[in-house]
Coordinates of C-alpha atoms in Angstrom, one line a residue:
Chain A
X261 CA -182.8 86.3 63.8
X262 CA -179.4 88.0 63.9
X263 CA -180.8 90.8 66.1
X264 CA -181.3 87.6 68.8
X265 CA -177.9 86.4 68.4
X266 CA -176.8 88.9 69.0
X267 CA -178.6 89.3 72.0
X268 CA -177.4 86.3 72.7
X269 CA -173.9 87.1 72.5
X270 CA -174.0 90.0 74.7
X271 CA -176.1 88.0 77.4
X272 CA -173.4 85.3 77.4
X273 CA -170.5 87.6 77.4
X274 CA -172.0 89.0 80.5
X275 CA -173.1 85.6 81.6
X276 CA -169.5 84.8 81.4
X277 CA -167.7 87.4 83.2
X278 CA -169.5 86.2 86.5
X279 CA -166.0 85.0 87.6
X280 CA -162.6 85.3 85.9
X281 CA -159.5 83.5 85.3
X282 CA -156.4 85.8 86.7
X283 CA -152.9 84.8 85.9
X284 CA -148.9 86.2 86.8
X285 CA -148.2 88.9 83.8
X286 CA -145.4 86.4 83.5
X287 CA -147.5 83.2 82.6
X288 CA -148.2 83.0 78.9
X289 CA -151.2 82.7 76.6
X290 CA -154.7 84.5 76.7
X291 CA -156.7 81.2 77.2
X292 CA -157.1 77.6 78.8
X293 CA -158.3 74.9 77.9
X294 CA -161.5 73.7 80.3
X295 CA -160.0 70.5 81.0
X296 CA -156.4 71.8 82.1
X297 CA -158.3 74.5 84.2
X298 CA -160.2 71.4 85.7
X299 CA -156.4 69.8 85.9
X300 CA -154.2 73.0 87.3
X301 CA -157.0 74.2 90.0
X302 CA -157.3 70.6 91.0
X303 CA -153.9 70.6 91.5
X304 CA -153.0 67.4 89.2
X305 CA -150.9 69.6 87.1
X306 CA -148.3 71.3 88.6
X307 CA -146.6 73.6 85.8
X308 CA -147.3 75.5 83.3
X309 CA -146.4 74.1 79.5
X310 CA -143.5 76.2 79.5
X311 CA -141.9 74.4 82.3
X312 CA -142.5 76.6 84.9
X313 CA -144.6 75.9 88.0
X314 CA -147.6 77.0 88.7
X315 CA -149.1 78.7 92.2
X316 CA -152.7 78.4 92.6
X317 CA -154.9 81.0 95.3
X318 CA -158.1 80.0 96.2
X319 CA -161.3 81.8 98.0
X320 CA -162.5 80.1 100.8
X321 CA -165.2 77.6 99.6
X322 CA -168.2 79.3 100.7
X323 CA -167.1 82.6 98.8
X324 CA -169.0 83.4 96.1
X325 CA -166.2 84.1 93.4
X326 CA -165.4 80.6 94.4
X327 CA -168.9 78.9 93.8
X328 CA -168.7 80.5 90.3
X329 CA -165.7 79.6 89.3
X330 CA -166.1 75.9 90.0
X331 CA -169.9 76.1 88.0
X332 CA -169.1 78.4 85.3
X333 CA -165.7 77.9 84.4
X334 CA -164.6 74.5 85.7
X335 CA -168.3 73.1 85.3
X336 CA -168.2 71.0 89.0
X337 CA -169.1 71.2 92.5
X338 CA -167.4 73.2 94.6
X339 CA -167.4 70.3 96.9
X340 CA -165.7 68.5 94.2
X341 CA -163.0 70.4 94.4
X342 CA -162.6 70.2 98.0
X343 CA -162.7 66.1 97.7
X344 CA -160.0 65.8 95.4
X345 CA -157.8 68.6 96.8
X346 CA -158.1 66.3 100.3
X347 CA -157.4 63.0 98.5
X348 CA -154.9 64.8 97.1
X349 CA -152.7 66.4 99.7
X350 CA -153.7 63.9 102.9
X351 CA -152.3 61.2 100.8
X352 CA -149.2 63.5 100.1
X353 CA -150.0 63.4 96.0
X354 CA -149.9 66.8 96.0
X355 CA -149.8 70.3 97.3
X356 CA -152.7 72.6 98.3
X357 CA -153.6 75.4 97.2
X358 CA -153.1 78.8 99.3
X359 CA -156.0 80.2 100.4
X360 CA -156.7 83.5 100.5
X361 CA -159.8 85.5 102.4
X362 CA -160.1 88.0 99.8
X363 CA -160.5 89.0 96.7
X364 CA -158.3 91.9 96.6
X365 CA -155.5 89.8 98.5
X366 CA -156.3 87.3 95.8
X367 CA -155.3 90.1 93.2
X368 CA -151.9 91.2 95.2
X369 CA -150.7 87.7 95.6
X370 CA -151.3 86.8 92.2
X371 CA -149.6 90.2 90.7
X372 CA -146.7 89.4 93.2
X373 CA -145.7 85.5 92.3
X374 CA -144.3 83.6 89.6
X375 CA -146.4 81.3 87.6
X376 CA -149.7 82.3 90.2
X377 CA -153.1 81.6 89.2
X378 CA -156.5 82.5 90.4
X379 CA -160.1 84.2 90.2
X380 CA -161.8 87.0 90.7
X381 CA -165.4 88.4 89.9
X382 CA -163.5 91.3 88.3
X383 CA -160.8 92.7 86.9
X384 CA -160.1 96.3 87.0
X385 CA -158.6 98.3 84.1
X386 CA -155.3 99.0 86.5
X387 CA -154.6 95.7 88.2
X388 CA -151.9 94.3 87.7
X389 CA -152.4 90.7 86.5
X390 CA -153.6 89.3 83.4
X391 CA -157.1 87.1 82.3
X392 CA -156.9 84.1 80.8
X393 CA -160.2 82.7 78.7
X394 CA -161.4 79.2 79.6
X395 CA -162.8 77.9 76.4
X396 CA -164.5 74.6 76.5
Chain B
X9 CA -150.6 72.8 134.6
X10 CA -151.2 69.2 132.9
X11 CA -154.1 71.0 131.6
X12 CA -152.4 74.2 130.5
X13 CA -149.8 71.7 128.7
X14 CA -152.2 70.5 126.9
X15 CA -154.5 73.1 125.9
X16 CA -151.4 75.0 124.4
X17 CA -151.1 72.9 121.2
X18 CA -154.7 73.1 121.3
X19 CA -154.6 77.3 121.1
X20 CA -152.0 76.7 118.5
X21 CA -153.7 74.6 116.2
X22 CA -156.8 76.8 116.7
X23 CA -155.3 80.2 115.8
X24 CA -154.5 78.5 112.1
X25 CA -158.7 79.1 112.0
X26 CA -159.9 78.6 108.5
X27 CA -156.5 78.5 106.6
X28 CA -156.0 75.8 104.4
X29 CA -152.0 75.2 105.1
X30 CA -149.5 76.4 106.8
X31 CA -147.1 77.7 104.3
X32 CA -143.7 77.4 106.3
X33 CA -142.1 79.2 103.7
X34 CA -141.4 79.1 100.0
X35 CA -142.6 75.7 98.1
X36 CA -143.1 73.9 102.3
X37 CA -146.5 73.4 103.4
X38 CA -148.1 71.7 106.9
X39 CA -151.6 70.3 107.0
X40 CA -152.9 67.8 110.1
X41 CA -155.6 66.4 111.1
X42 CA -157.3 65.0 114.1
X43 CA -160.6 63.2 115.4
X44 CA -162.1 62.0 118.9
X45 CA -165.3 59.5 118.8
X46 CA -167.5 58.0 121.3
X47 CA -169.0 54.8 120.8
X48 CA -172.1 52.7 121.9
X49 CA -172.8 49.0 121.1
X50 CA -175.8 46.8 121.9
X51 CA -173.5 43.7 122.4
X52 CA -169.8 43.4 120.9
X53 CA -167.2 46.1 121.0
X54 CA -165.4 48.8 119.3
X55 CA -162.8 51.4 120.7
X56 CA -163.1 50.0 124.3
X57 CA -165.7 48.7 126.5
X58 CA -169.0 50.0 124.2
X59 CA -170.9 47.3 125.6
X60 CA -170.9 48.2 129.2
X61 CA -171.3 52.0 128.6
X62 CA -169.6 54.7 126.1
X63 CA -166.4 54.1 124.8
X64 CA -163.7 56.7 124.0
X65 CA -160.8 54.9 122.8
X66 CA -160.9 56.0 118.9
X67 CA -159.4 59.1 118.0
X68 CA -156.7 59.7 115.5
X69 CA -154.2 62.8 115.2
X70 CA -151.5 63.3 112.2
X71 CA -149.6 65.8 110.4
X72 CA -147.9 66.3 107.4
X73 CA -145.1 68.2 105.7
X74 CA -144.5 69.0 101.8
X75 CA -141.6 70.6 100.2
X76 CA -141.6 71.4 96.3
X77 CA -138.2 72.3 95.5
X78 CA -139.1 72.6 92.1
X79 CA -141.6 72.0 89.4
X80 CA -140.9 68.4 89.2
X81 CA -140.1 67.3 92.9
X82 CA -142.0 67.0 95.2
X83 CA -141.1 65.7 99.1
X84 CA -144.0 64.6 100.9
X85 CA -144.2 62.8 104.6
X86 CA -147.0 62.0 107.1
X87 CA -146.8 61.0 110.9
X88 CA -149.8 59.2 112.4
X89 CA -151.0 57.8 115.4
X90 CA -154.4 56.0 115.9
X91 CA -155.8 54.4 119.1
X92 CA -158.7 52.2 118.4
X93 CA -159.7 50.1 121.6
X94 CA -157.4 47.0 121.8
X95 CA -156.4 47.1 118.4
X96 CA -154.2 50.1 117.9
X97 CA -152.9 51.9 120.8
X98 CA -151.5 55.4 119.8
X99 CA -148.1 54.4 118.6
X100 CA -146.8 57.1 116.4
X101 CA -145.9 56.2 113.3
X102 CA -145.0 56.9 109.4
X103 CA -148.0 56.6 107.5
X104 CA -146.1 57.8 103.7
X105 CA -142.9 59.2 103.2
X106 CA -141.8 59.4 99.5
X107 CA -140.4 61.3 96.5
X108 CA -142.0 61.8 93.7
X109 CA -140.2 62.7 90.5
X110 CA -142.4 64.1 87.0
X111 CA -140.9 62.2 84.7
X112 CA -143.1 64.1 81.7
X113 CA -145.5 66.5 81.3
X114 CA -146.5 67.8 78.5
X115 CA -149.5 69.9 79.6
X116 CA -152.4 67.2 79.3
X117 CA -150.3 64.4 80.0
X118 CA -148.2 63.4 82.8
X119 CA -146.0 60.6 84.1
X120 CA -144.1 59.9 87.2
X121 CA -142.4 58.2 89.7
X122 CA -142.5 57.8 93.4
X123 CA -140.2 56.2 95.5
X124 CA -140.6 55.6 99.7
X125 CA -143.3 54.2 101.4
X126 CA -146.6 55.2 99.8
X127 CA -150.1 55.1 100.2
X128 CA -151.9 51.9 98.2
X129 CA -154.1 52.9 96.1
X130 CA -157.0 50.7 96.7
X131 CA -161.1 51.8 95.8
X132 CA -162.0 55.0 96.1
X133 CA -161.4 55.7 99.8
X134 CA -157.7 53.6 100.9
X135 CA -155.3 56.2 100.9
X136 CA -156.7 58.5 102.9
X137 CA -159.0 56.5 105.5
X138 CA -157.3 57.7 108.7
X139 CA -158.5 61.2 107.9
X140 CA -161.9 61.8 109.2
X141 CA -163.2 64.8 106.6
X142 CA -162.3 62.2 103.4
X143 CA -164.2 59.0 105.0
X144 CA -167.7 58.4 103.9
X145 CA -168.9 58.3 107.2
X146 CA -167.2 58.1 110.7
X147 CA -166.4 54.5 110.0
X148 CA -165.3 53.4 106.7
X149 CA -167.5 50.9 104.8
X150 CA -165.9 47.9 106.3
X151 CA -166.4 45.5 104.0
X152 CA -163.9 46.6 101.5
X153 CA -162.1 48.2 103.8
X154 CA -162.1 46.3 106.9
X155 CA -160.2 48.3 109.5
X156 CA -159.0 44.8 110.8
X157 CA -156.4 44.2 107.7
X158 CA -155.7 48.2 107.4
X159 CA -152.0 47.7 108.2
X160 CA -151.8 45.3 105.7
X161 CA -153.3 47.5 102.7
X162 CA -152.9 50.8 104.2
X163 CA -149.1 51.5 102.8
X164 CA -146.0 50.1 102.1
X165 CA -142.7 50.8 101.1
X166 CA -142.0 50.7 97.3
X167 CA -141.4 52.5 94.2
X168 CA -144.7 53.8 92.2
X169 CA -145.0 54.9 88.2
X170 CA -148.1 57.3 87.6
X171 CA -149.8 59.0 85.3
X172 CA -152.2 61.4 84.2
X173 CA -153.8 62.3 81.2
X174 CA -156.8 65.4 81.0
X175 CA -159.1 65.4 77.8
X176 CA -162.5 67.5 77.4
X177 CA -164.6 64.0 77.9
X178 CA -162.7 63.5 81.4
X179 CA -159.7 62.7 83.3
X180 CA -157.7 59.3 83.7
X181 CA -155.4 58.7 86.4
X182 CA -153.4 55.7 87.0
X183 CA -150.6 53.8 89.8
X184 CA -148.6 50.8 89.6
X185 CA -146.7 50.1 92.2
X186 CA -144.5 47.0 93.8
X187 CA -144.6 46.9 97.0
X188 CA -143.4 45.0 100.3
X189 CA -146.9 45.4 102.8
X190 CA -146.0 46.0 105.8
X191 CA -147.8 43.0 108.2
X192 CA -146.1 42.6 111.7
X193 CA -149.7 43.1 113.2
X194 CA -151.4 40.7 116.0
X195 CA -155.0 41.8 114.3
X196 CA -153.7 40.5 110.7
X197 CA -152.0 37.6 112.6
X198 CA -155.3 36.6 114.4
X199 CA -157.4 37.7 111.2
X200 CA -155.2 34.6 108.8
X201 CA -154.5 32.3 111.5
X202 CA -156.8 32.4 114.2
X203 CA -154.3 31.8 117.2
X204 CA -150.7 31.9 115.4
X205 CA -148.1 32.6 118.0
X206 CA -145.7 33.6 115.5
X207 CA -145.7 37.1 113.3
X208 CA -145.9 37.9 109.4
X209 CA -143.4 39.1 107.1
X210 CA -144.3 41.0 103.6
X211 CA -143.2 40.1 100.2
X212 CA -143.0 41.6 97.0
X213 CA -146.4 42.2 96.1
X214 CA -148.0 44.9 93.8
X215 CA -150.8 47.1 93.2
X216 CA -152.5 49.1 90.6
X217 CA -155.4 51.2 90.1
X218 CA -156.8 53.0 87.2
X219 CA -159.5 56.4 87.7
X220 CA -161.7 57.7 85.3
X221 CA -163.4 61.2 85.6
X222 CA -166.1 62.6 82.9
X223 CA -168.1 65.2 83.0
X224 CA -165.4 67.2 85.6
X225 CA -166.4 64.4 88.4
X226 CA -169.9 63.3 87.6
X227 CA -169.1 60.0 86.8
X228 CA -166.2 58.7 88.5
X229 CA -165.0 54.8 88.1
X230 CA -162.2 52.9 89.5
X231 CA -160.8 49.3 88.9
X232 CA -157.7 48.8 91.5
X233 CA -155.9 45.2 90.9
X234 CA -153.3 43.5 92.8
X235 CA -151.9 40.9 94.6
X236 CA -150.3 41.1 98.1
X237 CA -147.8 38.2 99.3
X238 CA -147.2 37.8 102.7
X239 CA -144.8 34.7 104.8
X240 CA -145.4 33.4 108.0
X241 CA -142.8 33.1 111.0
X242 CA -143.9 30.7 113.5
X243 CA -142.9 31.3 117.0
X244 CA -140.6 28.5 118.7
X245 CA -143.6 27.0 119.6
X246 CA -146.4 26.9 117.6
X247 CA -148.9 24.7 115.8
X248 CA -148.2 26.5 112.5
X249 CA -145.3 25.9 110.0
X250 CA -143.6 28.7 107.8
X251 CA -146.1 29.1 105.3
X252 CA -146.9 31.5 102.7
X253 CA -150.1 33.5 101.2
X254 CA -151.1 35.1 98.2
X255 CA -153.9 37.6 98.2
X256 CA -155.0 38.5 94.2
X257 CA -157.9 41.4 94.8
X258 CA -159.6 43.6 92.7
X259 CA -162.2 46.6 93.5
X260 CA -164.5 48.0 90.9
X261 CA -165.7 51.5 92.1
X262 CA -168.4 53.6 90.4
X263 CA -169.8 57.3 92.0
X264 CA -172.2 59.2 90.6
X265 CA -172.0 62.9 92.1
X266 CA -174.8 65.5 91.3
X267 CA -175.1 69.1 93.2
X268 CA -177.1 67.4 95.5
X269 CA -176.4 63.9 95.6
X270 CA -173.5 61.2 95.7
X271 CA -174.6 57.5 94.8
X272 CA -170.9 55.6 95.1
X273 CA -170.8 52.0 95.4
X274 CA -168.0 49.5 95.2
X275 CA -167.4 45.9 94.7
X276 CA -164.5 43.7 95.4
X277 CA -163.2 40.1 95.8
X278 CA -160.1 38.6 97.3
X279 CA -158.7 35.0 97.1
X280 CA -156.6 33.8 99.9
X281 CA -154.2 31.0 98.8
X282 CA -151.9 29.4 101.4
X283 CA -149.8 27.0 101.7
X284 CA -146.8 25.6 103.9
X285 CA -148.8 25.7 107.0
X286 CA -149.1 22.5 107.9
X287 CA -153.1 22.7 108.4
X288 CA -155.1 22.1 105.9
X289 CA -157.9 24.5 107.5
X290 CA -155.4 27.2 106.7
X291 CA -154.9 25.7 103.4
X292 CA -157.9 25.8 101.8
X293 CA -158.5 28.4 99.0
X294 CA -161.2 30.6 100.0
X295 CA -162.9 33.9 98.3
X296 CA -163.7 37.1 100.3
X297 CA -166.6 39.0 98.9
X298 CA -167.6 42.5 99.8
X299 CA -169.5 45.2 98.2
X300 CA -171.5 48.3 99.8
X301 CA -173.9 51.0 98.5
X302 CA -174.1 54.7 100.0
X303 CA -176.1 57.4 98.9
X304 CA -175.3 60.9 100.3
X305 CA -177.1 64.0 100.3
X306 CA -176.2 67.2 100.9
X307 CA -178.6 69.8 102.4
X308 CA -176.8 73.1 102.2
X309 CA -175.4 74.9 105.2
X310 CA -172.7 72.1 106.0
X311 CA -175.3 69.8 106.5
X312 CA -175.4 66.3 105.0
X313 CA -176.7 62.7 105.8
X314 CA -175.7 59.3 104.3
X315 CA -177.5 55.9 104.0
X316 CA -175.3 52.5 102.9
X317 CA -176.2 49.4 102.9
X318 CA -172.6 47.6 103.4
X319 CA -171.9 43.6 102.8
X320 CA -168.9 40.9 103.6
X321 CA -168.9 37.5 103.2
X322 CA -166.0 35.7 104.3
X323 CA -166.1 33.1 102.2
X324 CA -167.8 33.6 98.7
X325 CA -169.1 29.7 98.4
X326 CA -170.0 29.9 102.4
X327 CA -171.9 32.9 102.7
X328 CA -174.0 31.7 105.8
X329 CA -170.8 30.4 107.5
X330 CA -172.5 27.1 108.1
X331 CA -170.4 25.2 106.1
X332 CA -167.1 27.2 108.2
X333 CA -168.7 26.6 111.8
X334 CA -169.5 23.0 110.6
X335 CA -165.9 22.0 110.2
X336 CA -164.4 23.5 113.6
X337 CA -165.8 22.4 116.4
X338 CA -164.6 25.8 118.5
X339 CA -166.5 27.5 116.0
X340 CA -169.6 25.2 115.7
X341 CA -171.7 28.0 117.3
X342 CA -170.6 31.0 115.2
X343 CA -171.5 30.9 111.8
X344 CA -171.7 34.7 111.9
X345 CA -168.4 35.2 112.2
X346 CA -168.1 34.8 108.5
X347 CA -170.2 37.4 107.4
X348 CA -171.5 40.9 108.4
X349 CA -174.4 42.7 106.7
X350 CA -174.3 46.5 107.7
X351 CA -177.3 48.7 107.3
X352 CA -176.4 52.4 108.3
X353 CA -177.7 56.2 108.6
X354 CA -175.5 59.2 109.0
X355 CA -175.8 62.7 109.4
X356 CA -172.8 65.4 109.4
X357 CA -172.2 69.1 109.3
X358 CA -169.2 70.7 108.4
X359 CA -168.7 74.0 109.7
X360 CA -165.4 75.4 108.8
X361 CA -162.0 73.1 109.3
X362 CA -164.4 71.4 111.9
X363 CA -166.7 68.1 111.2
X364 CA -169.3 66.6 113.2
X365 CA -170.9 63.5 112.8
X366 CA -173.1 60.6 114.1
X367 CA -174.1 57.8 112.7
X368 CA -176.3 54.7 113.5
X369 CA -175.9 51.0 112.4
X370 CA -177.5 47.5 112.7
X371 CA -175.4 44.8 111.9
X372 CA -175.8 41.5 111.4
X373 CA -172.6 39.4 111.6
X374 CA -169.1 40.1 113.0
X375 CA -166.9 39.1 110.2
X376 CA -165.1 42.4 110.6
X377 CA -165.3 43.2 114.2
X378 CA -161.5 42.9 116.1
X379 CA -161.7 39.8 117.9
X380 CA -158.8 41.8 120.2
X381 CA -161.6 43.8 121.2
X382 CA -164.8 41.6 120.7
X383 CA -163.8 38.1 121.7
X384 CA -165.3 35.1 120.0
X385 CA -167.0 33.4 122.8
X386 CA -168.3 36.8 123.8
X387 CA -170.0 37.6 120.6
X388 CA -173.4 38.6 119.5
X389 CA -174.7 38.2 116.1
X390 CA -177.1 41.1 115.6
X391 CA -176.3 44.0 116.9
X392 CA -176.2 48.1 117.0
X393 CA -173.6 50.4 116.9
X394 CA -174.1 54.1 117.4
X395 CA -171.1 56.3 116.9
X396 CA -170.4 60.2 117.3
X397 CA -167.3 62.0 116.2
X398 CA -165.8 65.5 116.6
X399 CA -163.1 66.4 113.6
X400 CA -160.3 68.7 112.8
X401 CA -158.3 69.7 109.8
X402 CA -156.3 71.8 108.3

């Protein structure tokens, strides 16, 4: 039985590691919450909880990375996301994110503002920005 | 060279392609937006003559700037200008322009104030309704949101406390704000009076709505409460007096939203109490009713399609209008003006930052057709509307 969990455990690390969190070397922590993942990439929460204000990069919505983030870390639609991000900043409630086209773009912008947040499928051992763990 | 001027804002807008703003630089962003339809009625009209052939007159172009100067400011301000046949003619105009403050935020939990003129929150779809990529279809279900009092509920000036409060089982939001509506507006003139010659003048009025997410958007439900107040000015001339009129409404929204599907339906009443009018017609407390059902499903590949049944009764305790037409003689042949029940099919694909739709409806009733457009004495109580629409955003 412990031989399947662990098993298990490896599968869902794997699982997992579909698409990760990337944050600013400057941002704080190692993890986030589920819901306040939800909140900051749905751009209702606007800094982080040291005061400082957060920058969120986006994939287009079609990208991959993108469709995995929203199901696997977030746990909604990707046109979800889109909804509430319109409501959002066509009612003037809030700002967009900035999209990027790529994942390596994705990386530089992240690595090179304050506060930044985004995702990729993976990290390398030499980029320059730091994974946060969404835990449910 | 007319054409050249005009396909250069075009080209502009264009080479933005697939971005998602325009960052004009550090903490300023841009969006817009813009939409052309053609319409096609059996009998009655909508954005022009759609009786006699294909009408063109409904489009709708904005833009809008934000500036975050810090973590807790944010500056936000849209301009707007709508034609709709002979009920909105293009005039450019503010649609919000505000400042919001965070008051608090402590991670899960936020509070706020805004303070300009701001969107009203009211059911699921209000504060954004002139943008064509957020509407449930190309028209908005009229019922609850009957394009003929959309001045009226669309925003006001005012001051706004909001909150927000994230939790694993979901997400509340909330707004309160008081309000002045805005309601110098023939339509809304025509819509409480009939024939008033004089205008309408807002007063303080307020509105709240509280929205509940769980399951990250599965479930989402809404219950928006308020009551708008509004004061007549009659003209020097007129068979009205100065009177006054309170509107108390409430809308009860539910969605259910699964990869494939969207089931959203919403519910809502408003009394109308006047009195100083000088008519007792006018005077009379009455009860609007409205409620529709959609279910939308999406096909992959930017495709989707919608059917929504979609329901107003003028009068809650008069449903038929016989009881209406039976007391005014100029009405005696129009019992359908009081009511409108609104089947419709719709089908869309979005391919990029563009949207195109059509959509198909049979309607029985008028109750929320412009009589500016679709005069009484020229009106037709079942009827077809077939609509088309070409969309940009960014």
């Amino acid at each position: 039985m412990r031989r399947y969990g662990g098993f298990f455990l490896i599968f869902f690390s794997l699982h997992a590691a579909a698409v990760e969190v990337i944050v600013n070397r400057g941002v704080a922590g190692t993890s986030l919450a589920q819901a306040s993942a939800r909140a900051l990439f749905g751009m209702r929460l606007a800094k982080w909880p040291d005061g400082r204000p957060v920058q969120v990069f986006v994939l287009p919505d079609d990208h991959p990375a993108h469709i995995a983030l929203c199901k696997e870390q977030l746990n909604i639609y990707p046109y979800q996301l889109r909804q509430s991000w319109d409501r959002l900043v066509y009612s003037g409630l809030a700002q967009a994110p900035i999209e990027v086209a790529t994942e390596e773009a994705l990386i530089s912008r992240v690595a090179t503002t304050p506060g930044a947040l985004g995702y990729v499928r993976k990290v390398k051992q030499n980029d320059p920005v730091k994974v946060l763990h969404v835990v449910e | 060279m007319l054409l050249n001027r005009a396909a250069l804002p075009l080209a502009c807008a264009l080479s933005i392609s697939s971005a998602m703003a325009v960052e004009l630089g550090q903490g300023v962003q841009a969006h817009g937006f813009l939409s052309q339809s053609l319409v096609y009625t059996s009998d009655n009209r909508m954005g022009g003559n759609s009786d006699d052939g294909i009408a063109t007159e409904m489009r709708e172009i904005g833009g809008n700037l934000s500036w975050r100067p810090g973590a807790d400011w944010l500056l936000s301000g849209q301009a707007l200008a709508r034609w709709a046949g002979a009920s909105d003619n293009g005039d450019l105009r503010l649609d919000y322009g505000f400042v919001d403050r965070t008051l608090l935020a402590d991670g899960d939990t936020s509070v706020g104030v805004r303070l300009g003129k701001i969107k009203n929150p009211y059911g699921f779809y209000n504060t954004t309704r002139d943008v064509a990529q957020t509407r449930p279809g190309i028209i908005m279900p009229q019922a609850i949101y009957l394009d003929r009092a959309r001045n009226f509920f669309l925003a006001a000036p005012g001051i706004g406390f909001y909150g927000n409060h994230e939790s694993a089982n979901g997400n509340l939001s909330w707004q309160v704000s008081a309000l002045r509506p805005e309601v110098d507006d023939p339509d809304l003139t025509y819509f409480m009076l009939g024939r008033g010659l004089g205008h309408f003048s807002g007063k303080a009025s307020w509105l709240g709505q509280a929205l509940l997410e769980s399951e990250g958007g599965r479930w989402r439900a809404g219950l928006s409460l308020g009551q708008m107040a509004m004061k007549y000015h009659p003209a020097a001339i007129d068979p009205f007096m100065a009177g006054q009129t309170r509107l108390p409404t409430w809308v009860l929204s539910l969605e259910h939203n699964t990869e494939y599907w969207s089931l959203t339906g919403e519910f809502s009443q408003t009394s109308v109490h006047s009195n100083g009018y000088g008519n007792p017609a006018i005077e009379q407390d009455n009860t609007t009713e409205a409620w529709y059902l959609q279910a939308t499903r999406r096909f992959g590949g930017g495709w989707q399609g919608f059917l929504r049944y979609d329901v107003l009764y003028m009068d809650k305790h008069d449903r038929d209008g016989t009881a209406f037409a039976a007391s005014i003689p100029i009405y005696r042949s129009f019992p359908y003006l009081r009511f409108a029940k609104d089947w419709s099919v719709g089908v869309r694909r979005d391919v990029g930052r563009w949207t195109w739709s059509g959509e198909w409806h049979h309607v029985d009733g008028t109750a929320w057709l412009s009589p500016t457009d679709t005069p009484v004495r020229t009106s037709v109580e079942k009827w077809d509307l077939l609509l088309l629409q070409g969309a940009w955003y960014f």
